[in-house]
Coordinates of C-alpha atoms in Angstrom, one line a residue:
M289 CA -23.4 -80.5 65.4
E290 CA -22.6 -79.0 62.0
H291 CA -19.2 -80.2 60.7
I292 CA -17.1 -77.7 58.8
V293 CA -14.2 -79.3 56.9
I294 CA -11.4 -77.2 55.5
I295 CA -9.0 -78.6 52.9
G296 CA -5.7 -76.7 53.3
N297 CA -4.0 -75.2 56.4
G298 CA -2.5 -72.1 54.9
I299 CA -3.4 -68.5 55.8
S300 CA -6.9 -68.8 54.2
G301 CA -8.0 -72.0 55.7
V302 CA -6.6 -71.4 59.2
T303 CA -8.0 -67.8 59.3
T304 CA -11.4 -69.2 58.5
A305 CA -11.2 -71.8 61.2
R306 CA -10.1 -69.3 63.8
H307 CA -12.9 -66.9 63.0
I308 CA -15.5 -69.6 62.9
R309 CA -14.4 -70.7 66.3
K310 CA -14.5 -67.2 67.7
N311 CA -18.2 -67.0 66.6
S312 CA -19.5 -70.5 67.0
N313 CA -19.2 -74.0 68.5
K314 CA -19.3 -75.8 65.2
K315 CA -17.2 -78.9 64.7
I316 CA -14.1 -77.9 62.6
T317 CA -11.6 -80.2 60.8
I318 CA -8.6 -78.9 58.9
I319 CA -7.0 -81.3 56.4
S320 CA -3.5 -80.8 55.0
G321 CA -0.9 -83.1 53.4
E322 CA 1.9 -80.6 53.7
T323 CA 2.3 -80.2 57.4
K324 CA 0.2 -80.9 60.5
Y325 CA 0.6 -77.4 61.9
F326 CA 0.1 -74.0 60.2
F327 CA 3.2 -72.0 59.5
S328 CA 4.1 -68.7 57.8
R329 CA 4.8 -69.7 54.2
T330 CA 6.5 -66.4 53.5
A331 CA 9.1 -67.1 56.2
L332 CA 10.5 -70.3 54.5
M333 CA 13.3 -68.3 52.9
Y334 CA 14.6 -67.1 56.3
I335 CA 14.9 -70.7 57.6
Y336 CA 17.2 -71.6 54.7
M337 CA 19.2 -68.3 55.2
G338 CA 19.7 -69.1 58.9
H339 CA 17.6 -66.3 60.3
M340 CA 14.9 -68.5 61.8
K341 CA 14.1 -72.1 62.7
F342 CA 11.0 -73.8 61.4
E343 CA 9.3 -73.7 64.9
H344 CA 9.7 -69.9 64.8
T345 CA 7.4 -69.8 61.8
K346 CA 4.4 -71.3 63.6
P347 CA 2.3 -68.4 65.0
Y348 CA 0.4 -70.7 67.4
E349 CA 1.7 -73.3 69.9
N350 CA 0.9 -76.9 69.1
W351 CA -1.6 -77.0 72.0
F352 CA -3.6 -74.1 70.4
W353 CA -5.6 -76.4 68.1
E354 CA -6.8 -78.9 70.8
K355 CA -7.6 -76.1 73.2
N356 CA -9.8 -74.4 70.6
N357 CA -11.4 -77.7 69.6
I358 CA -10.0 -77.7 66.0
T359 CA -9.2 -81.1 64.7
L360 CA -6.1 -81.4 62.5
K361 CA -5.9 -84.3 60.0
K362 CA -2.8 -84.9 57.9
G363 CA -3.4 -86.4 54.5
F364 CA -4.2 -85.7 50.8
I365 CA -7.7 -85.6 49.4
N366 CA -8.2 -87.8 46.3
S367 CA -11.8 -86.9 45.4
V368 CA -14.9 -85.1 46.5
N369 CA -18.3 -86.7 46.4
T370 CA -20.6 -83.7 46.4
A371 CA -23.9 -85.7 46.3
N372 CA -23.0 -87.6 49.5
K373 CA -20.9 -84.8 51.1
L374 CA -18.0 -87.2 51.4
L375 CA -14.2 -86.7 51.0
A376 CA -11.9 -89.6 50.0
F377 CA -8.2 -89.6 51.0
T378 CA -5.5 -91.1 48.9
N379 CA -5.0 -93.8 51.6
G380 CA -8.7 -94.9 51.2
E381 CA -10.0 -93.2 54.3
T382 CA -13.1 -91.0 54.1
V383 CA -14.6 -88.1 56.0
S384 CA -18.1 -86.5 55.8
Y385 CA -18.9 -82.8 56.0
D386 CA -21.8 -80.5 56.2
K387 CA -20.0 -77.5 54.7
L388 CA -16.7 -77.8 52.8
I389 CA -14.1 -75.0 52.3
I390 CA -11.5 -75.6 49.6
A391 CA -8.3 -73.6 50.5
T392 CA -5.6 -75.7 48.8
G393 CA -3.4 -72.9 47.5
S394 CA -1.1 -73.0 44.6
K395 CA 1.5 -75.1 42.9
P396 CA 4.4 -74.0 40.6
N397 CA 3.7 -73.8 36.9
K398 CA 5.2 -76.4 34.7
F399 CA 5.0 -76.0 30.9
G400 CA 5.9 -79.4 29.7
W401 CA 9.7 -78.9 29.7
P402 CA 11.6 -82.1 29.1
G403 CA 13.1 -83.1 32.5
Q404 CA 10.9 -80.9 34.6
D405 CA 10.3 -83.8 37.1
L406 CA 13.9 -84.8 37.6
E407 CA 15.5 -85.0 41.0
G408 CA 16.9 -81.6 41.9
V409 CA 14.1 -79.7 40.2
M410 CA 11.8 -77.9 42.6
G411 CA 9.6 -74.8 43.2
M412 CA 9.8 -72.7 46.4
Y413 CA 6.3 -72.8 47.7
H414 CA 6.0 -75.6 50.2
K415 CA 7.8 -77.0 53.2
Q416 CA 8.8 -80.0 51.1
D417 CA 10.5 -77.6 48.6
L418 CA 12.6 -76.3 51.5
E419 CA 13.5 -79.8 52.5
K420 CA 14.6 -80.6 48.9
L421 CA 16.7 -77.4 48.8
E422 CA 18.5 -78.5 52.0
K423 CA 19.1 -81.9 50.4
Y424 CA 20.3 -80.8 46.9
A425 CA 21.8 -77.3 47.8
P426 CA 23.1 -77.4 51.3
N427 CA 26.3 -75.7 50.2
N428 CA 28.4 -74.7 47.2
K429 CA 30.3 -78.0 47.2
T430 CA 27.2 -80.2 46.8
C431 CA 25.5 -77.6 44.5
K432 CA 28.1 -75.9 42.3
R433 CA 25.4 -73.9 40.4
A434 CA 21.7 -73.4 40.5
V435 CA 19.5 -72.2 37.6
I436 CA 16.2 -70.3 38.4
V437 CA 13.5 -70.2 35.7
G438 CA 11.1 -67.3 35.9
G439 CA 11.5 -63.7 36.9
G440 CA 8.9 -63.1 39.5
L441 CA 8.9 -62.4 43.3
I442 CA 9.5 -66.1 44.2
G443 CA 12.4 -66.3 41.7
I444 CA 14.3 -63.4 43.2
E445 CA 13.7 -64.7 46.8
L446 CA 15.1 -68.1 45.7
A447 CA 18.1 -66.3 44.2
E448 CA 18.7 -64.5 47.4
M449 CA 18.5 -67.7 49.4
L450 CA 21.0 -69.5 47.3
R451 CA 23.5 -66.6 47.2
S452 CA 23.3 -66.5 51.1
R453 CA 25.2 -69.8 50.9
N454 CA 27.5 -68.6 48.2
I455 CA 26.0 -70.9 45.6
P456 CA 26.4 -69.5 42.0
V457 CA 23.0 -68.6 40.4
T458 CA 21.9 -68.2 36.8
F459 CA 18.6 -66.5 36.6
L460 CA 16.6 -67.0 33.3
V461 CA 14.0 -64.3 32.7
R462 CA 12.0 -64.4 29.5
E463 CA 11.2 -60.7 29.5
D464 CA 13.8 -58.2 28.2
S465 CA 13.9 -56.5 31.7
F466 CA 13.0 -58.0 35.1
W467 CA 9.3 -58.0 35.9
N468 CA 8.7 -55.3 33.3
G469 CA 5.1 -56.6 32.7
V470 CA 4.4 -55.2 36.2
L471 CA 6.9 -52.5 36.9
P472 CA 7.5 -49.3 35.0
A473 CA 10.8 -49.3 33.0
Q474 CA 12.7 -47.0 35.5
E475 CA 12.0 -49.5 38.3
S476 CA 12.7 -52.6 36.3
A477 CA 16.0 -51.3 35.1
M478 CA 17.0 -50.4 38.7
I479 CA 16.2 -54.0 39.8
N480 CA 18.2 -55.4 36.9
K481 CA 21.3 -53.5 38.0
H482 CA 20.7 -54.5 41.7
I483 CA 20.5 -58.2 40.8
K484 CA 23.8 -58.1 38.9
E485 CA 25.5 -56.3 41.7
H486 CA 24.7 -59.4 43.9
H487 CA 26.7 -61.5 41.5
I488 CA 23.7 -63.2 40.0
D489 CA 24.0 -64.2 36.4
L490 CA 20.9 -62.5 35.1
R491 CA 19.9 -63.8 31.6
L492 CA 17.2 -61.5 30.1
S493 CA 15.2 -62.6 27.0
N494 CA 16.1 -66.2 27.8
N495 CA 13.8 -69.2 27.9
L496 CA 14.2 -72.7 29.1
K497 CA 14.2 -75.4 26.4
A498 CA 14.9 -78.5 28.4
I499 CA 16.5 -79.9 31.6
K500 CA 19.0 -82.7 31.0
A501 CA 19.6 -85.6 33.4
D502 CA 22.7 -87.5 34.5
E503 CA 22.9 -91.3 34.6
N504 CA 21.2 -91.3 38.1
G505 CA 18.1 -89.3 37.0
H506 CA 19.4 -86.1 38.6
V507 CA 19.6 -82.6 37.0
K508 CA 22.8 -82.3 35.0
S509 CA 22.2 -79.1 33.0
V510 CA 19.7 -76.9 31.3
I511 CA 19.5 -75.9 27.6
I512 CA 18.6 -72.3 26.6
E513 CA 16.0 -72.1 23.9
E514 CA 17.3 -69.0 22.1
T515 CA 21.0 -70.0 21.8
G516 CA 21.2 -73.7 22.5
E517 CA 23.7 -73.0 25.3
E518 CA 24.1 -75.7 27.9
I519 CA 24.5 -74.5 31.5
F520 CA 25.7 -77.2 33.9
C521 CA 23.9 -77.1 37.3
D522 CA 22.8 -79.3 40.2
V523 CA 19.5 -77.6 41.1
V524 CA 16.7 -76.0 38.9
G525 CA 14.2 -73.7 40.6
L526 CA 10.9 -73.4 38.7
T527 CA 9.4 -70.0 39.7
A528 CA 7.5 -69.1 36.5
G529 CA 4.4 -68.3 38.4
V530 CA 1.8 -70.5 40.1
T531 CA -1.5 -72.2 39.3
P532 CA -4.3 -73.2 41.6
N533 CA -3.8 -76.6 43.3
I534 CA -7.1 -78.3 42.4
D535 CA -6.3 -81.5 40.4
F536 CA -8.2 -83.5 43.0
L537 CA -11.5 -81.8 41.8
K538 CA -11.2 -82.8 38.2
N539 CA -13.9 -85.6 38.5
S540 CA -16.2 -83.7 40.8
D541 CA -19.3 -81.5 40.0
I542 CA -17.6 -78.4 41.3
E543 CA -17.1 -75.9 38.5
T544 CA -13.5 -74.9 37.8
K545 CA -11.6 -72.9 35.2
K546 CA -8.0 -72.1 36.2
G547 CA -9.2 -72.1 39.8
V548 CA -12.4 -73.0 41.6
L549 CA -15.1 -70.6 40.4
V550 CA -16.8 -68.6 43.1
N551 CA -19.1 -65.6 43.4
R552 CA -18.6 -62.6 45.6
F553 CA -19.7 -64.6 48.6
L554 CA -17.0 -67.2 47.8
E555 CA -19.6 -69.8 47.1
T556 CA -19.1 -72.4 44.4
N557 CA -21.9 -73.8 42.1
I558 CA -22.5 -76.5 44.7
K559 CA -24.5 -75.6 47.9
D560 CA -22.4 -75.7 51.1
I561 CA -19.1 -75.7 49.2
Y562 CA -16.8 -72.7 49.2
A563 CA -13.3 -71.8 47.9
I564 CA -10.9 -69.2 49.2
G565 CA -7.3 -68.1 48.8
D566 CA -4.9 -68.9 45.8
C567 CA -7.2 -71.6 44.5
A568 CA -10.3 -69.5 44.2
E569 CA -11.2 -67.7 41.0
Q570 CA -13.8 -65.0 40.9
Q571 CA -16.4 -65.5 38.3
K572 CA -16.3 -61.8 37.6
A573 CA -13.2 -59.7 38.5
I574 CA -13.5 -57.2 41.3
G575 CA -12.6 -53.8 39.8
Q576 CA -9.1 -54.0 38.2
R577 CA -8.1 -57.0 40.3
R578 CA -7.2 -60.3 38.7
N579 CA -9.8 -63.1 39.0
I580 CA -7.2 -65.2 40.9
E581 CA -5.0 -63.4 43.5
A582 CA -2.2 -65.5 45.0
V583 CA -1.5 -62.9 47.7
W584 CA -1.1 -63.6 51.4
Y585 CA -3.4 -60.7 52.7
T586 CA -6.2 -61.4 50.3
G587 CA -6.2 -65.1 51.4
R588 CA -6.5 -63.8 55.0
M589 CA -9.3 -61.4 54.1
M590 CA -11.3 -64.2 52.3
G591 CA -11.0 -66.4 55.4
E592 CA -12.3 -63.6 57.6
T593 CA -15.2 -62.9 55.2
L594 CA -16.2 -66.5 54.7
A595 CA -16.2 -67.2 58.5
Q596 CA -18.9 -64.5 58.8
T597 CA -21.1 -66.3 56.2
I598 CA -20.6 -69.7 57.8
C599 CA -21.7 -68.3 61.1
G600 CA -24.9 -66.8 59.8
N601 CA -23.8 -63.3 58.8
K602 CA -23.7 -63.6 55.0
T603 CA -20.9 -61.2 53.9
A604 CA -19.6 -60.4 50.4
Y605 CA -15.8 -60.4 49.8
N606 CA -14.6 -56.8 49.4
P607 CA -10.8 -56.5 49.3
G608 CA -10.8 -52.7 49.0
N609 CA -7.9 -50.8 47.4
W610 CA -5.1 -53.0 46.0
F611 CA -1.8 -53.0 47.8
N612 CA 1.2 -55.3 48.1
S613 CA 4.8 -55.4 49.3
A614 CA 7.9 -57.4 48.6
K615 CA 11.7 -57.2 48.8
F616 CA 14.1 -57.3 45.9
L617 CA 17.3 -58.4 47.7
D618 CA 18.1 -55.3 49.7
I619 CA 15.4 -53.0 48.2
E620 CA 12.0 -52.9 49.9
Y621 CA 9.0 -52.4 47.5
Q622 CA 5.4 -51.3 48.2
T623 CA 2.6 -50.6 45.9
Y624 CA -0.8 -48.9 46.6
G625 CA -3.6 -48.5 44.1
W626 CA -2.7 -49.1 40.4
V627 CA 0.6 -48.4 38.8
F628 CA 0.8 -50.3 35.6
S629 CA 3.9 -50.9 33.5
E630 CA 4.2 -49.0 30.2
K631 CA 3.0 -52.2 28.5
N632 CA -0.3 -52.1 30.3
K633 CA -0.8 -48.4 31.1
K634 CA -4.3 -47.0 30.3
E635 CA -4.8 -44.0 28.0
N636 CA -5.8 -41.7 30.8
E637 CA -2.8 -42.4 33.0
L638 CA 0.3 -40.3 33.5
Y639 CA 3.4 -41.0 35.6
F640 CA 5.3 -38.8 37.9
Q641 CA 8.6 -40.3 38.7
W642 CA 11.5 -39.5 41.0
K643 CA 14.7 -41.4 41.5
H644 CA 17.5 -40.8 44.0
P645 CA 20.7 -39.9 42.2
K646 CA 22.9 -42.4 44.1
E647 CA 20.8 -44.7 46.2
Y648 CA 18.3 -47.4 45.3
K649 CA 15.3 -45.2 46.1
C650 CA 12.5 -44.2 43.7
I651 CA 8.8 -43.6 43.4
T652 CA 6.3 -43.7 40.6
I653 CA 2.9 -42.0 41.1
S654 CA 0.1 -42.7 38.6
F655 CA -2.6 -40.1 38.1
D656 CA -5.4 -39.2 35.7
K657 CA -4.1 -36.9 33.0
D658 CA -7.4 -34.9 33.0
T659 CA -8.6 -34.8 36.6
H660 CA -5.2 -35.3 38.3
Q661 CA -6.9 -37.9 40.5
F662 CA -4.3 -40.0 42.4
L663 CA -4.5 -43.6 41.0
G664 CA -1.5 -45.4 42.7
I665 CA 2.1 -45.3 43.8
N666 CA 5.1 -47.6 43.7
T667 CA 7.8 -46.9 46.3
F668 CA 11.3 -48.5 46.4
G669 CA 13.6 -48.0 49.4
I670 CA 11.1 -45.6 51.2
R671 CA 8.6 -47.1 53.6
M672 CA 5.1 -45.7 53.3
R673 CA 2.0 -45.9 55.5
H674 CA -0.7 -48.2 54.1
E675 CA -3.5 -46.4 56.0
I676 CA -2.6 -43.0 54.5
F677 CA -2.6 -44.2 50.9
D678 CA -5.7 -46.3 51.4
K679 CA -7.5 -43.1 52.7
W680 CA -6.3 -41.0 49.8
L681 CA -7.3 -43.6 47.2
T682 CA -10.8 -44.0 48.8
E683 CA -11.2 -40.2 48.9
K684 CA -10.0 -39.9 45.3
R685 CA -7.6 -37.2 46.2
A686 CA -5.6 -35.3 43.5
I687 CA -1.9 -35.9 43.0
E688 CA -1.3 -32.3 44.3
H689 CA -2.8 -33.2 47.6
V690 CA -0.8 -36.4 47.8
L691 CA 2.5 -34.5 47.2
E692 CA 1.6 -31.7 49.6
Y693 CA 1.0 -34.1 52.5
L694 CA 3.5 -36.8 51.4
A695 CA 5.5 -36.5 54.6
D696 CA 2.5 -37.9 56.5
A697 CA 2.8 -41.1 54.5
N698 CA 6.5 -41.6 55.2
F699 CA 7.0 -44.5 57.6
D700 CA 10.8 -44.6 57.7
P701 CA 12.3 -44.6 61.2
E702 CA 13.5 -41.4 62.9
F703 CA 16.8 -40.0 61.6
Y704 CA 16.3 -41.6 58.1
K705 CA 16.9 -39.2 55.3
L706 CA 13.7 -37.6 54.0
H707 CA 13.2 -36.8 50.4
E708 CA 9.8 -35.1 50.2
P709 CA 11.2 -31.7 49.3
Q710 CA 13.2 -33.0 46.4
I711 CA 10.2 -35.1 45.2
V712 CA 7.9 -32.1 45.3
A713 CA 10.4 -29.8 43.7
K714 CA 10.8 -32.1 40.7
F715 CA 7.0 -32.3 40.3
N716 CA 6.7 -28.5 40.5
K717 CA 9.4 -28.0 37.9
E718 CA 7.9 -30.5 35.5
N719 CA 4.3 -29.4 35.9
N720 CA 4.8 -25.6 36.5
K721 CA 3.3 -25.9 40.0
N722 CA 4.1 -24.3 43.3
I723 CA 3.2 -27.1 45.8
Q724 CA 4.6 -26.4 49.3
P725 CA 5.1 -29.7 51.2
K726 CA 3.6 -29.8 54.6
K727 CA 5.6 -31.0 57.6
K728 CA 4.5 -34.4 59.1
S729 CA 1.6 -34.1 61.4
W730 CA 0.8 -36.9 63.8
K731 CA -2.6 -35.4 64.4
R732 CA -3.4 -35.8 60.7
I733 CA -1.9 -39.3 60.5
F734 CA -4.0 -40.7 63.4
S735 CA -7.2 -38.7 62.5
K736 CA -10.2 -40.8 61.7
T737 CA -12.0 -37.9 59.9

């Protein structure tokens, strides 16, 4: 019986295993050193905040794996012998495979800062990070201040977590406005204000120089590069992005760059070896997507795609239109298509922007200045339907069409305030148009044509 071995039990690896099992009786082994059972990584923050327990983050009961004849093996892989199709564990054990799937995810970036490996320094990516946080920051008596380094999505999640226990937080962001390499200036400025309103000490244009230790090898303080200021703290969160977790492959024949290099079929340069999820790097970028995408839903899609190939239906990875969602403290964020920051905006792109005069709600729509083709939308504080925007992007609709039928895309619950008339009125005024917004139509929303 063909033996499929998957290294990593995150969303990518587990999705692959589940779909292989749906379509075959192949022998499947999942290896992970983090936890025995799969859990929802994005829910870690809610455990710390008291909204969930760890067992609530496991989508499947513990008996699920044995019932579906999927073997779980806890341990870390030390090396891969591609010639003999053999994996070596750090404890000396070995396991053979017929096909190997590398789904080892990411690890937090470290840039050689002095003190970056001290006790009390952590990322927020793995279950072990959560355990460290409970150890070093259980309350504001044990942790009198935390410093977070890096202004991305994980950084703001960690800040929210710590503030939920009334722990003072200093947030070091190297950019001059939060996430302004991704967000347009209007949105970035709004998030800056929102962060400060949550009593987070936001330090823009500040870089970490070093982390200092006390006499016990624990974090004592950080030093700011620009000013030399010393900030005393008990915990340092490193959230300056992630990098593929592939150190165990350095002596193998598998081609790597930042990640494991794969083609559109998620194949590596070695026959019968594949890579998926955060650790996979496309040899050639797909459209405007990055070669490496550390995103939950793309990991799931890669797993579904590769399972088809493993089961004899060779299928290329096709992620479709870009989308993502996140939460900046109390503000929900969604993006569909491409809306680049001013730093990265293409010559043919124009913005249309609307912002609520009082509430934290705004949108930015990107469109082609010549054809008016809809290119993408960012929404803050207004929930929108993925299927509608995906359809409009695929059909290459004009921005005028998007605004005329914008109510169809609104996913906010009943009795929420609707803002489509004000949004369309602003566009009409700025562009000398006379678009009349249509009322929401459930027939249109659920139409397949």
